[in-house]
Coordinates of C-alpha atoms in Angstrom, one line a residue:
Chain A
X1 CA -85.7 -25.8 -19.7
X2 CA -88.3 -28.0 -18.0
X3 CA -91.9 -27.9 -19.2
X4 CA -94.3 -26.8 -16.5
X5 CA -97.2 -29.2 -16.4
X6 CA -100.5 -29.6 -14.6
X7 CA -102.7 -32.6 -14.1
X8 CA -106.5 -32.3 -14.0
X9 CA -108.4 -35.6 -13.4
X10 CA -111.1 -36.3 -10.9
X11 CA -110.0 -39.9 -10.6
X12 CA -107.4 -40.2 -7.7
X13 CA -105.6 -43.3 -9.1
X14 CA -105.2 -41.7 -12.6
X15 CA -103.8 -38.6 -11.0
X16 CA -101.4 -40.6 -8.9
X17 CA -100.0 -42.5 -11.9
X18 CA -99.6 -39.2 -13.8
X19 CA -97.9 -37.6 -10.9
X20 CA -95.5 -40.5 -10.6
X21 CA -94.7 -40.4 -14.4
X22 CA -94.1 -36.6 -14.2
X23 CA -91.7 -37.1 -11.3
X24 CA -89.8 -39.8 -13.3
X25 CA -89.4 -37.5 -16.3
X26 CA -86.6 -35.0 -16.1
X27 CA -88.0 -32.7 -18.8
X28 CA -91.2 -32.1 -16.8
X29 CA -91.9 -30.0 -13.7
X30 CA -95.2 -30.8 -12.2
X31 CA -96.6 -27.5 -10.8
X32 CA -100.1 -28.6 -9.9
X33 CA -102.4 -31.6 -9.7
X34 CA -106.1 -31.1 -9.3
X35 CA -109.2 -33.2 -8.9
X36 CA -111.7 -30.6 -10.0
X37 CA -111.9 -28.1 -12.8
X38 CA -112.7 -25.3 -10.4
X39 CA -109.4 -25.7 -8.5
X40 CA -107.5 -26.1 -11.8
X41 CA -109.1 -23.0 -13.3
X42 CA -108.1 -21.0 -10.2
X43 CA -104.5 -22.1 -10.6
X44 CA -104.4 -21.8 -14.4
X45 CA -105.9 -18.3 -14.4
X46 CA -102.9 -17.1 -12.5
X47 CA -100.1 -19.3 -13.8
X48 CA -99.1 -20.0 -17.4
X49 CA -98.0 -23.6 -17.9
X50 CA -96.7 -25.6 -20.9
X51 CA -98.5 -28.9 -20.7
X52 CA -101.9 -29.8 -19.3
X53 CA -102.9 -33.4 -18.8
X54 CA -106.6 -33.2 -19.0
X55 CA -109.5 -35.5 -18.3
X56 CA -112.6 -34.6 -20.3
X57 CA -115.4 -36.0 -18.3
X58 CA -115.6 -34.6 -14.8
X59 CA -118.3 -33.2 -12.5
X60 CA -118.7 -29.4 -13.1
X61 CA -117.0 -28.0 -16.1
X62 CA -115.7 -30.7 -18.4
X63 CA -112.2 -30.5 -19.8
X64 CA -113.2 -28.5 -22.9
X65 CA -115.3 -26.1 -20.9
X66 CA -112.3 -25.4 -18.7
X67 CA -110.2 -24.7 -21.9
X68 CA -112.9 -22.3 -23.0
X69 CA -112.4 -20.3 -19.9
X70 CA -108.6 -20.0 -20.1
X71 CA -107.0 -16.9 -21.6
X72 CA -104.2 -18.9 -23.1
X73 CA -103.8 -22.4 -24.6
X74 CA -101.3 -24.8 -23.1
X75 CA -100.4 -27.9 -24.9
X76 CA -103.1 -30.3 -24.0
X77 CA -102.8 -34.1 -23.6
X78 CA -106.2 -35.6 -23.1
X79 CA -106.4 -38.6 -20.7
X80 CA -109.3 -40.3 -22.5
X81 CA -109.6 -42.5 -25.5
X82 CA -113.0 -41.6 -26.6
X83 CA -113.1 -40.9 -30.3
X84 CA -116.2 -38.8 -29.9
X85 CA -113.9 -36.0 -28.7
X86 CA -111.8 -36.0 -31.8
X87 CA -113.5 -32.9 -33.3
X88 CA -113.1 -30.9 -30.1
X89 CA -109.6 -32.2 -29.8
X90 CA -108.7 -30.8 -33.2
X91 CA -110.3 -27.5 -32.4
X92 CA -108.4 -27.2 -29.2
X93 CA -105.0 -28.2 -30.6
X94 CA -104.8 -31.3 -28.5
X95 CA -101.4 -32.9 -28.8
X96 CA -102.3 -36.5 -27.9
X97 CA -104.8 -38.9 -26.3
X98 CA -103.7 -41.1 -23.5
X99 CA -106.0 -44.1 -22.8
X100 CA -106.2 -45.2 -19.2
X101 CA -104.5 -47.2 -17.7
X102 CA -101.6 -45.2 -19.0
X103 CA -98.2 -46.9 -19.2
X104 CA -95.0 -44.9 -18.8
X105 CA -93.8 -45.8 -22.3
X106 CA -97.0 -44.4 -23.8
X107 CA -96.7 -41.3 -21.5
X108 CA -93.2 -40.7 -22.8
X109 CA -94.4 -40.8 -26.4
X110 CA -96.9 -38.1 -25.6
X111 CA -94.2 -35.9 -24.0
X112 CA -92.1 -36.4 -27.1
X113 CA -95.0 -35.2 -29.3
X114 CA -95.5 -32.2 -27.0
X115 CA -91.9 -31.3 -27.1
X116 CA -91.6 -31.7 -30.8
X117 CA -94.7 -29.6 -31.3
X118 CA -93.1 -26.7 -29.5
X119 CA -91.5 -25.4 -32.7
X120 CA -94.8 -25.5 -34.5
X121 CA -96.9 -23.6 -32.0
X122 CA -95.0 -20.3 -32.3
X123 CA -97.7 -19.2 -34.8
X124 CA -100.4 -19.5 -32.1
X125 CA -98.3 -18.2 -29.3
X126 CA -99.5 -14.8 -28.3
X127 CA -97.1 -11.9 -28.9
X128 CA -96.8 -9.0 -26.5
X129 CA -99.5 -7.0 -28.2
X130 CA -102.0 -9.6 -28.9
X131 CA -103.6 -12.7 -27.4
X132 CA -106.0 -15.5 -28.2
X133 CA -109.6 -15.9 -27.2
X134 CA -111.8 -19.0 -27.8
X135 CA -114.9 -18.0 -29.6
X136 CA -117.0 -19.4 -32.5
X137 CA -115.4 -22.8 -31.9
X138 CA -111.9 -21.7 -32.6
X139 CA -108.9 -19.7 -31.3
X140 CA -109.0 -16.1 -32.5
X141 CA -106.1 -13.7 -32.3
X142 CA -107.0 -10.3 -31.0
X143 CA -104.7 -7.3 -31.0
X144 CA -105.0 -5.2 -27.9
X145 CA -105.2 -2.1 -30.1
X146 CA -108.3 -3.4 -31.9
X147 CA -110.3 -3.9 -28.8
X148 CA -112.7 -1.0 -27.9
X149 CA -114.1 -2.4 -24.7
X150 CA -115.1 -5.6 -23.0
X151 CA -118.5 -6.2 -21.5
X152 CA -119.5 -8.9 -18.9
X153 CA -122.5 -10.9 -20.0
X154 CA -123.4 -13.4 -17.3
X155 CA -120.8 -16.3 -17.4
X156 CA -119.4 -14.8 -20.6
X157 CA -117.5 -11.7 -21.7
X158 CA -118.0 -9.9 -25.0
X159 CA -115.0 -8.3 -26.8
X160 CA -116.0 -5.3 -28.9
X161 CA -113.8 -4.3 -31.9
X162 CA -114.6 -1.8 -34.6
X163 CA -115.6 -4.6 -37.0
X164 CA -116.9 -7.5 -34.9
X165 CA -117.8 -8.7 -31.5
X166 CA -116.7 -11.9 -29.9
X167 CA -118.5 -13.8 -27.1
X168 CA -116.3 -16.1 -25.0
X169 CA -116.7 -18.0 -21.8
X170 CA -114.8 -16.1 -19.1
X171 CA -115.1 -13.5 -16.3
X172 CA -114.2 -9.9 -16.4
X173 CA -111.8 -10.5 -13.5
X174 CA -109.9 -13.0 -15.5
X175 CA -109.8 -10.6 -18.5
X176 CA -108.6 -7.8 -16.2
X177 CA -105.8 -9.9 -15.0
X178 CA -104.8 -10.9 -18.5
X179 CA -105.0 -7.5 -20.1
X180 CA -102.8 -5.7 -17.7
X181 CA -103.3 -2.2 -16.3
X182 CA -101.5 -0.1 -18.9
X183 CA -103.9 0.0 -21.7
X184 CA -107.1 -1.3 -20.2
X185 CA -109.0 -0.4 -17.1
X186 CA -112.1 -1.6 -15.4
X187 CA -114.5 1.3 -15.2
X188 CA -117.6 -0.5 -14.0
X189 CA -118.4 -3.9 -12.7
X190 CA -119.5 -4.9 -16.2
X191 CA -117.0 -3.0 -18.4
X192 CA -113.3 -2.9 -19.1
X193 CA -112.3 -0.2 -21.6
X194 CA -109.3 0.4 -23.8
X195 CA -108.1 3.7 -22.5
X196 CA -106.7 4.7 -25.8
X197 CA -110.1 4.4 -27.4
X198 CA -112.0 6.8 -25.1
X199 CA -113.2 9.8 -27.0
X200 CA -115.2 11.7 -24.4
X201 CA -115.6 11.7 -20.7
X202 CA -118.8 12.8 -19.2
X203 CA -119.8 13.1 -15.6
X204 CA -120.1 9.4 -14.8
X205 CA -119.4 7.8 -18.1
X206 CA -116.9 7.5 -20.9
X207 CA -117.7 7.3 -24.6
X208 CA -115.9 4.7 -26.8
X209 CA -116.8 4.7 -30.5
X210 CA -120.2 6.2 -29.7
X211 CA -121.0 3.8 -26.9
X212 CA -121.6 5.4 -23.6
X213 CA -120.1 3.3 -20.8
X214 CA -120.9 4.1 -17.2
X215 CA -118.2 4.7 -14.6
X216 CA -118.7 3.3 -11.1
X217 CA -118.6 5.8 -8.4
X218 CA -116.0 3.7 -6.5
X219 CA -113.8 3.5 -9.6
X220 CA -114.2 7.1 -10.8
X221 CA -111.2 8.6 -9.0
X222 CA -108.9 5.9 -10.3
X223 CA -110.2 6.3 -13.9
X224 CA -109.6 10.0 -13.8
X225 CA -106.1 9.6 -12.5
X226 CA -105.4 7.0 -15.2
X227 CA -106.7 9.2 -17.9
X228 CA -104.5 12.0 -16.9
X229 CA -107.3 14.5 -16.6
X230 CA -106.0 18.0 -15.9
Chain B
X1 CA -90.7 -56.8 -11.5
X2 CA -87.5 -58.6 -10.4
X3 CA -88.6 -59.9 -7.0
X4 CA -92.3 -60.3 -7.4
X5 CA -94.4 -62.5 -9.6
X6 CA -98.0 -61.4 -10.0
X7 CA -100.8 -63.9 -9.7
X8 CA -101.5 -65.3 -13.2
X9 CA -105.2 -64.6 -12.8
X10 CA -104.3 -61.0 -13.2
X11 CA -103.1 -59.5 -16.5
X12 CA -99.4 -59.8 -15.7
X13 CA -98.2 -58.2 -18.9
X14 CA -100.2 -55.1 -18.2
X15 CA -99.0 -55.0 -14.6
X16 CA -95.4 -55.2 -15.7
X17 CA -96.0 -52.4 -18.2
X18 CA -97.5 -50.3 -15.4
X19 CA -95.1 -50.9 -12.6
X20 CA -91.9 -52.1 -14.2
X21 CA -89.6 -52.7 -11.3
X22 CA -91.4 -50.3 -9.0
X23 CA -92.8 -52.7 -6.4
X24 CA -93.4 -49.9 -3.9
X25 CA -95.6 -48.0 -6.2
X26 CA -97.4 -51.2 -7.1
X27 CA -98.2 -51.6 -3.4
X28 CA -99.4 -48.0 -3.2
X29 CA -101.7 -48.5 -6.2
X30 CA -103.1 -51.9 -5.0
X31 CA -103.7 -50.4 -1.6
X32 CA -105.4 -47.4 -3.2
X33 CA -107.6 -49.7 -5.1
X34 CA -108.6 -51.6 -2.0
X35 CA -109.4 -48.4 -0.2
X36 CA -111.1 -46.4 -3.0
X37 CA -113.0 -49.0 -5.1
X38 CA -115.4 -50.2 -2.4
X39 CA -116.4 -46.6 -1.9
X40 CA -116.9 -46.1 -5.7
X41 CA -118.9 -49.3 -5.9
X42 CA -121.1 -48.1 -3.0
X43 CA -121.7 -44.8 -4.8
X44 CA -122.6 -46.8 -7.9
X45 CA -125.2 -48.8 -6.1
X46 CA -126.6 -45.6 -4.6
X47 CA -126.9 -43.9 -8.0
X48 CA -128.6 -47.0 -9.4
X49 CA -131.2 -46.8 -6.7
X50 CA -131.8 -43.1 -6.3
X51 CA -130.0 -41.3 -9.2
X52 CA -130.6 -40.9 -12.9
X53 CA -129.2 -43.1 -15.6
X54 CA -126.8 -40.3 -16.5
X55 CA -125.5 -39.8 -12.9
X56 CA -125.1 -43.6 -12.7
X57 CA -123.2 -43.6 -16.0
X58 CA -120.8 -40.9 -14.7
X59 CA -120.0 -43.0 -11.7
X60 CA -119.3 -46.0 -13.9
X61 CA -117.1 -43.9 -16.1
X62 CA -115.0 -42.8 -13.1
X63 CA -114.8 -46.3 -11.8
X64 CA -114.0 -47.9 -15.1
X65 CA -110.2 -47.6 -15.3
X66 CA -109.4 -48.4 -11.7
X67 CA -109.7 -52.2 -12.3
X68 CA -107.0 -52.1 -14.9
X69 CA -104.5 -50.5 -12.5
X70 CA -104.6 -53.8 -10.6
X71 CA -104.5 -56.1 -13.6
X72 CA -108.2 -56.5 -14.2
X73 CA -108.8 -55.1 -17.6
X74 CA -111.7 -57.5 -18.1
X75 CA -113.6 -55.6 -15.4
X76 CA -112.7 -52.3 -17.1
X77 CA -114.3 -53.7 -20.3
X78 CA -117.3 -54.9 -18.3
X79 CA -117.8 -51.3 -16.9
X80 CA -117.3 -49.9 -20.4
X81 CA -120.2 -52.2 -21.5
X82 CA -122.4 -50.8 -18.7
X83 CA -121.5 -47.3 -19.7
X84 CA -122.4 -48.0 -23.3
X85 CA -125.8 -49.4 -22.2
X86 CA -126.4 -46.3 -20.2
X87 CA -125.8 -44.2 -23.4
X88 CA -128.2 -46.5 -25.3
X89 CA -130.8 -45.6 -22.6
X90 CA -131.1 -49.2 -21.4
X91 CA -133.8 -49.9 -18.8
X92 CA -133.1 -49.9 -15.1
X93 CA -133.6 -53.7 -14.9
X94 CA -130.9 -54.4 -17.4
X95 CA -128.5 -51.9 -15.8
X96 CA -129.1 -53.5 -12.4
X97 CA -128.4 -56.9 -13.8
X98 CA -125.2 -55.7 -15.3
X99 CA -124.3 -53.9 -12.1
X100 CA -124.9 -57.1 -10.1
X101 CA -122.6 -59.0 -12.4
X102 CA -119.9 -56.4 -11.9
X103 CA -120.4 -56.4 -8.2
X104 CA -120.1 -60.2 -8.1
X105 CA -116.8 -60.1 -10.1
X106 CA -115.6 -57.3 -7.9
X107 CA -116.2 -59.2 -4.7
X108 CA -114.5 -62.2 -6.1
X109 CA -111.5 -60.3 -7.3
X110 CA -111.2 -58.1 -4.2
X111 CA -109.8 -61.0 -2.2
X112 CA -107.3 -61.7 -5.0
X113 CA -106.1 -58.1 -4.9
X114 CA -106.0 -58.2 -1.1
X115 CA -103.7 -61.2 -1.4
X116 CA -101.6 -59.5 -4.0
X117 CA -101.2 -56.4 -1.8
X118 CA -100.3 -58.6 1.1
X119 CA -97.6 -60.3 -0.9
X120 CA -96.2 -56.9 -2.2
X121 CA -96.1 -55.6 1.4
X122 CA -94.0 -58.4 2.7
X123 CA -91.3 -58.3 0.1

Protein backbone atom coordinates (compact mmCIF):
# COMPACT_ATOMS: atom_id res chain seq x y z
CA UNK A 1 0.00 0.00 0.00
CA UNK A 2 1.24 3.47 -0.82
CA UNK A 3 2.11 5.90 1.96
CA UNK A 4 0.04 9.05 1.82
CA UNK A 5 2.25 12.07 2.19
CA UNK A 6 1.95 15.84 2.48
CA UNK A 7 4.52 18.56 1.90
CA UNK A 8 4.54 21.76 3.91
CA UNK A 9 7.18 24.29 2.93
CA UNK A 10 6.78 27.99 2.27
CA UNK A 11 9.61 27.95 -0.24
CA UNK A 12 8.22 27.20 -3.74
CA UNK A 13 11.39 25.64 -5.17
CA UNK A 14 11.78 23.28 -2.21
CA UNK A 15 8.14 22.25 -2.61
CA UNK A 16 8.63 21.68 -6.31
CA UNK A 17 11.62 19.39 -5.71
CA UNK A 18 9.78 17.36 -3.10
CA UNK A 19 6.70 17.09 -5.32
CA UNK A 20 8.87 15.77 -8.12
CA UNK A 21 10.59 13.27 -5.83
CA UNK A 22 7.27 12.02 -4.49
CA UNK A 23 6.00 11.54 -8.06
CA UNK A 24 9.12 9.51 -8.87
CA UNK A 25 8.69 7.22 -5.87
CA UNK A 26 6.18 4.41 -6.35
CA UNK A 27 5.71 3.82 -2.60
CA UNK A 28 4.39 7.36 -2.11
CA UNK A 29 1.12 9.05 -2.90
CA UNK A 30 1.33 12.82 -2.60
CA UNK A 31 -2.07 13.95 -1.34
CA UNK A 32 -1.25 17.58 -0.57
CA UNK A 33 1.42 20.22 -0.96
CA UNK A 34 1.07 23.46 0.97
CA UNK A 35 2.94 26.71 1.32
CA UNK A 36 1.46 27.76 4.65
CA UNK A 37 0.83 26.00 7.93
CA UNK A 38 -2.76 27.28 7.99
CA UNK A 39 -3.62 25.57 4.72
CA UNK A 40 -1.83 22.41 5.80
CA UNK A 41 -3.62 22.36 9.14
CA UNK A 42 -7.00 22.64 7.43
CA UNK A 43 -6.15 19.61 5.33
CA UNK A 44 -4.47 17.57 8.05
CA UNK A 45 -7.36 18.15 10.46
CA UNK A 46 -9.62 16.31 8.08
CA UNK A 47 -7.33 13.70 6.56
CA UNK A 48 -4.93 11.29 8.20
CA UNK A 49 -1.69 10.85 6.32
CA UNK A 50 1.39 8.69 6.77
CA UNK A 51 4.33 10.98 6.08
CA UNK A 52 4.68 14.73 6.49
CA UNK A 53 7.59 16.57 4.88
CA UNK A 54 7.79 19.56 7.12
CA UNK A 55 9.74 22.79 7.04
CA UNK A 56 10.24 24.23 10.48
CA UNK A 57 10.67 27.93 9.91
CA UNK A 58 7.67 29.49 8.24
CA UNK A 59 5.54 32.57 8.69
CA UNK A 60 2.66 31.95 11.08
CA UNK A 61 2.81 28.67 12.95
CA UNK A 62 6.17 26.99 12.63
CA UNK A 63 6.41 23.27 11.92
CA UNK A 64 6.33 22.20 15.56
CA UNK A 65 3.42 24.48 16.39
CA UNK A 66 1.51 22.84 13.57
CA UNK A 67 2.28 19.39 15.01
CA UNK A 68 1.02 20.60 18.39
CA UNK A 69 -2.34 21.34 16.87
CA UNK A 70 -2.79 17.99 15.15
CA UNK A 71 -4.80 15.28 16.82
CA UNK A 72 -2.55 12.53 15.51
CA UNK A 73 1.10 12.17 14.65
CA UNK A 74 2.17 11.29 11.13
CA UNK A 75 5.76 10.27 10.48
CA UNK A 76 7.60 13.54 10.19
CA UNK A 77 10.59 14.24 7.97
CA UNK A 78 11.97 17.70 8.66
CA UNK A 79 13.29 19.64 5.69
CA UNK A 80 15.89 21.52 7.68
CA UNK A 81 19.36 20.74 8.90
CA UNK A 82 19.46 22.92 11.93
CA UNK A 83 20.70 21.00 14.93
CA UNK A 84 18.94 23.42 17.26
CA UNK A 85 15.76 21.53 16.46
CA UNK A 86 17.21 18.20 17.61
CA UNK A 87 15.46 18.19 20.98
CA UNK A 88 12.09 19.08 19.50
CA UNK A 89 12.68 16.53 16.77
CA UNK A 90 13.15 13.84 19.39
CA UNK A 91 10.03 14.89 21.23
CA UNK A 92 7.96 14.78 18.08
CA UNK A 93 9.31 11.44 16.84
CA UNK A 94 10.87 12.98 13.77
CA UNK A 95 12.08 10.24 11.43
CA UNK A 96 14.80 12.19 9.62
CA UNK A 97 16.23 15.57 8.67
CA UNK A 98 16.65 16.53 5.03
CA UNK A 99 19.03 19.36 4.31
CA UNK A 100 18.21 21.59 1.35
CA UNK A 101 18.97 21.27 -1.48
CA UNK A 102 17.65 17.74 -1.20
CA UNK A 103 18.93 15.14 -3.63
CA UNK A 104 16.76 12.22 -4.70
CA UNK A 105 19.16 9.65 -3.25
CA UNK A 106 19.01 11.33 0.14
CA UNK A 107 15.24 11.60 -0.15
CA UNK A 108 14.99 7.85 -0.79
CA UNK A 109 17.02 7.10 2.32
CA UNK A 110 14.51 9.07 4.37
CA UNK A 111 11.63 7.19 2.83
CA UNK A 112 13.37 3.93 3.64
CA UNK A 113 13.73 5.04 7.27
CA UNK A 114 10.08 6.04 7.39
CA UNK A 115 9.00 2.74 5.91
CA UNK A 116 11.22 0.73 8.23
CA UNK A 117 9.94 2.64 11.23
CA UNK A 118 6.37 1.60 10.51
CA UNK A 119 6.78 -1.61 12.48
CA UNK A 120 8.03 0.30 15.47
CA UNK A 121 5.32 2.91 15.71
CA UNK A 122 2.47 0.55 16.49
CA UNK A 123 3.01 1.31 20.16
CA UNK A 124 2.18 4.95 19.55
CA UNK A 125 -0.57 4.36 17.04
CA UNK A 126 -3.90 5.14 18.63
CA UNK A 127 -6.25 2.24 19.11
CA UNK A 128 -9.96 2.58 18.61
CA UNK A 129 -10.64 3.59 22.19
CA UNK A 130 -7.79 5.96 22.76
CA UNK A 131 -5.77 8.69 21.11
CA UNK A 132 -2.76 10.86 21.64
CA UNK A 133 -2.57 14.49 22.61
CA UNK A 134 0.51 16.65 22.72
CA UNK A 135 0.88 18.15 26.15
CA UNK A 136 3.70 18.81 28.58
CA UNK A 137 6.20 18.47 25.75
CA UNK A 138 5.32 14.89 24.91
CA UNK A 139 2.67 12.66 23.42
CA UNK A 140 0.23 11.40 26.00
CA UNK A 141 -2.21 8.57 25.42
CA UNK A 142 -5.72 9.25 26.65
CA UNK A 143 -8.46 6.69 26.81
CA UNK A 144 -11.85 8.02 25.74
CA UNK A 145 -13.42 6.52 28.86
CA UNK A 146 -11.06 8.45 31.12
CA UNK A 147 -12.08 11.84 29.79
CA UNK A 148 -14.76 13.64 31.75
CA UNK A 149 -15.08 16.72 29.59
CA UNK A 150 -13.07 19.09 27.43
CA UNK A 151 -13.04 22.84 27.80
CA UNK A 152 -11.99 25.45 25.27
CA UNK A 153 -9.44 27.91 26.69
CA UNK A 154 -8.53 30.50 24.06
CA UNK A 155 -6.26 28.85 21.49
CA UNK A 156 -6.05 25.75 23.67
CA UNK A 157 -8.30 23.00 24.92
CA UNK A 158 -8.12 21.39 28.33
CA UNK A 159 -8.88 17.70 28.80
CA UNK A 160 -10.25 16.87 32.24
CA UNK A 161 -9.86 13.37 33.63
CA UNK A 162 -10.54 12.16 37.18
CA UNK A 163 -6.84 12.36 38.03
CA UNK A 164 -5.29 15.05 35.88
CA UNK A 165 -5.95 17.85 33.40
CA UNK A 166 -4.05 18.35 30.14
CA UNK A 167 -3.75 21.58 28.21
CA UNK A 168 -3.00 21.26 24.50
CA UNK A 169 -2.93 23.61 21.54
CA UNK A 170 -6.09 22.87 19.56
CA UNK A 171 -9.65 23.96 18.94
CA UNK A 172 -12.87 22.50 20.23
CA UNK A 173 -13.97 22.03 16.62
CA UNK A 174 -10.94 19.87 15.86
CA UNK A 175 -11.53 17.86 19.04
CA UNK A 176 -15.18 17.40 18.18
CA UNK A 177 -14.28 16.03 14.76
CA UNK A 178 -11.74 13.67 16.24
CA UNK A 179 -13.77 12.34 19.14
CA UNK A 180 -16.76 11.32 17.09
CA UNK A 181 -20.40 11.71 18.00
CA UNK A 182 -21.07 8.48 19.86
CA UNK A 183 -19.55 9.11 23.25
CA UNK A 184 -18.86 12.82 23.22
CA UNK A 185 -21.03 15.79 22.47
CA UNK A 186 -20.59 19.52 22.33
CA UNK A 187 -23.07 20.99 24.79
CA UNK A 188 -21.81 24.56 24.80
CA UNK A 189 -19.45 26.62 22.68
CA UNK A 190 -16.77 26.01 25.30
CA UNK A 191 -17.49 22.43 26.33
CA UNK A 192 -17.57 18.90 24.99
CA UNK A 193 -18.68 16.31 27.52
CA UNK A 194 -18.33 12.57 27.77
CA UNK A 195 -21.97 11.53 27.71
CA UNK A 196 -21.23 8.45 29.83
CA UNK A 197 -19.92 10.65 32.64
CA UNK A 198 -22.98 12.82 33.09
CA UNK A 199 -24.46 12.31 36.53
CA UNK A 200 -27.24 14.90 36.57
CA UNK A 201 -29.08 17.05 34.14
CA UNK A 202 -30.47 20.30 35.37
CA UNK A 203 -32.49 22.84 33.41
CA UNK A 204 -29.69 24.28 31.35
CA UNK A 205 -26.69 22.35 32.56
CA UNK A 206 -25.22 18.91 33.05
CA UNK A 207 -23.12 17.77 35.98
CA UNK A 208 -19.97 15.78 35.41
CA UNK A 209 -18.00 14.72 38.50
CA UNK A 210 -19.37 17.67 40.43
CA UNK A 211 -18.63 20.18 37.68
CA UNK A 212 -21.70 22.05 36.44
CA UNK A 213 -21.41 22.55 32.70
CA UNK A 214 -23.83 24.86 30.90
CA UNK A 215 -25.87 23.69 27.92
CA UNK A 216 -26.38 26.18 25.12
CA UNK A 217 -29.98 26.90 24.26
CA UNK A 218 -29.34 26.07 20.63
CA UNK A 219 -27.80 22.70 21.53
CA UNK A 220 -30.20 21.67 24.27
CA UNK A 221 -32.69 19.73 22.14
CA UNK A 222 -29.89 17.71 20.57
CA UNK A 223 -28.35 16.99 23.95
CA UNK A 224 -31.64 15.78 25.38
CA UNK A 225 -32.21 13.56 22.38
CA UNK A 226 -28.74 12.11 22.66
CA UNK A 227 -29.11 11.47 26.39
CA UNK A 228 -32.25 9.48 25.79
CA UNK A 229 -34.28 11.54 28.22
CA UNK A 230 -37.72 10.01 28.70
CA UNK B 1 22.94 14.65 -17.72
CA UNK B 2 23.66 12.89 -20.98
CA UNK B 3 23.07 15.70 -23.47
CA UNK B 4 23.98 18.72 -21.39
CA UNK B 5 27.14 19.92 -19.74
CA UNK B 6 26.69 22.52 -17.03
CA UNK B 7 28.93 25.57 -16.96
CA UNK B 8 32.00 24.70 -14.84
CA UNK B 9 31.52 27.89 -12.80
CA UNK B 10 28.52 26.11 -11.29
CA UNK B 11 28.79 23.17 -8.91
CA UNK B 12 28.31 20.53 -11.58
CA UNK B 13 28.45 17.59 -9.16
CA UNK B 14 25.62 19.06 -7.13
CA UNK B 15 23.60 19.76 -10.28
CA UNK B 16 24.06 16.19 -11.48
CA UNK B 17 22.93 14.93 -8.06
CA UNK B 18 19.87 17.14 -8.22
CA UNK B 19 18.78 16.63 -11.80
CA UNK B 20 20.38 13.39 -12.92
CA UNK B 21 19.14 12.97 -16.51
CA UNK B 22 16.10 15.15 -16.08
CA UNK B 23 16.99 18.11 -18.29
CA UNK B 24 13.36 19.25 -18.48
CA UNK B 25 13.13 19.57 -14.74
CA UNK B 26 16.48 21.34 -14.60
CA UNK B 27 15.02 23.90 -17.00
CA UNK B 28 11.94 24.29 -14.79
CA UNK B 29 14.11 24.85 -11.72
CA UNK B 30 16.45 27.29 -13.46
CA UNK B 31 13.47 29.20 -14.83
CA UNK B 32 11.86 29.27 -11.37
CA UNK B 33 15.08 30.62 -9.96
CA UNK B 34 15.20 33.39 -12.56
CA UNK B 35 11.60 34.30 -11.83
CA UNK B 36 11.50 33.95 -8.03
CA UNK B 37 14.90 35.02 -6.79
CA UNK B 38 14.82 38.65 -7.97
CA UNK B 39 11.53 38.99 -6.09
CA UNK B 40 13.05 37.48 -2.95
CA UNK B 41 16.11 39.74 -3.27
CA UNK B 42 13.79 42.74 -3.56
CA UNK B 43 11.94 41.65 -0.43
CA UNK B 44 15.26 41.27 1.33
CA UNK B 45 16.29 44.80 0.47
CA UNK B 46 12.95 46.14 1.62
CA UNK B 47 13.22 44.34 4.96
CA UNK B 48 16.71 45.69 5.45
CA UNK B 49 15.42 49.23 4.99
CA UNK B 50 12.09 49.09 6.76
CA UNK B 51 11.84 45.82 8.70
CA UNK B 52 13.42 44.40 11.81
CA UNK B 53 16.58 42.29 11.96
CA UNK B 54 14.37 39.26 12.64
CA UNK B 55 12.10 39.87 9.64
CA UNK B 56 15.22 40.38 7.49
CA UNK B 57 16.69 37.12 8.84
CA UNK B 58 13.49 35.24 7.98
CA UNK B 59 13.72 36.46 4.39
CA UNK B 60 17.37 35.44 4.18
CA UNK B 61 16.45 32.05 5.58
CA UNK B 62 13.84 31.54 2.89
CA UNK B 63 16.15 32.70 0.12
CA UNK B 64 19.15 30.71 1.29
CA UNK B 65 18.61 27.31 -0.38
CA UNK B 66 17.40 28.66 -3.74
CA UNK B 67 20.98 29.38 -4.88
CA UNK B 68 21.97 25.76 -4.45
CA UNK B 69 19.20 24.57 -6.78
CA UNK B 70 21.08 26.24 -9.63
CA UNK B 71 24.53 25.12 -8.59
CA UNK B 72 25.54 28.08 -6.46
CA UNK B 73 26.08 26.53 -3.01
CA UNK B 74 28.66 29.22 -2.24
CA UNK B 75 25.88 31.80 -2.29
CA UNK B 76 23.80 29.57 -0.01
CA UNK B 77 26.70 29.61 2.44
CA UNK B 78 26.98 33.38 2.00
CA UNK B 79 23.29 33.74 2.93
CA UNK B 80 23.82 31.36 5.84
CA UNK B 81 26.56 33.71 7.08
CA UNK B 82 24.15 36.65 6.96
CA UNK B 83 21.53 34.68 8.84
CA UNK B 84 24.11 33.84 11.49
CA UNK B 85 25.04 37.51 11.83
CA UNK B 86 21.39 38.37 12.31
CA UNK B 87 21.19 35.84 15.14
CA UNK B 88 24.27 37.40 16.68
CA UNK B 89 22.46 40.74 16.59
CA UNK B 90 24.93 42.34 14.19
CA UNK B 91 24.44 46.03 13.46
CA UNK B 92 22.50 47.28 10.44
CA UNK B 93 25.66 48.61 8.77
CA UNK B 94 27.30 45.20 8.84
CA UNK B 95 24.13 43.51 7.59
CA UNK B 96 23.85 46.01 4.76
CA UNK B 97 27.44 45.40 3.75
CA UNK B 98 26.87 41.65 3.71
CA UNK B 99 23.65 42.12 1.78
CA UNK B 100 25.41 44.31 -0.80
CA UNK B 101 28.03 41.58 -1.28
CA UNK B 102 25.27 39.03 -1.78
CA UNK B 103 23.47 41.31 -4.22
CA UNK B 104 26.64 41.86 -6.25
CA UNK B 105 27.27 38.12 -6.48
CA UNK B 106 23.64 37.53 -7.34
CA UNK B 107 23.70 40.04 -10.19
CA UNK B 108 26.92 38.54 -11.50
CA UNK B 109 25.59 35.00 -11.35
CA UNK B 110 22.12 35.86 -12.65
CA UNK B 111 23.50 36.23 -16.17
CA UNK B 112 25.26 32.91 -15.80
CA UNK B 113 22.00 31.22 -14.81
CA UNK B 114 20.17 32.97 -17.65
CA UNK B 115 22.72 31.56 -20.07
CA UNK B 116 22.40 28.10 -18.57
CA UNK B 117 18.60 28.21 -18.80
CA UNK B 118 18.86 29.32 -22.41
CA UNK B 119 21.15 26.37 -23.19
CA UNK B 120 18.79 23.96 -21.43
CA UNK B 121 15.80 25.31 -23.36
CA UNK B 122 17.37 24.83 -26.77
CA UNK B 123 18.41 21.22 -26.30
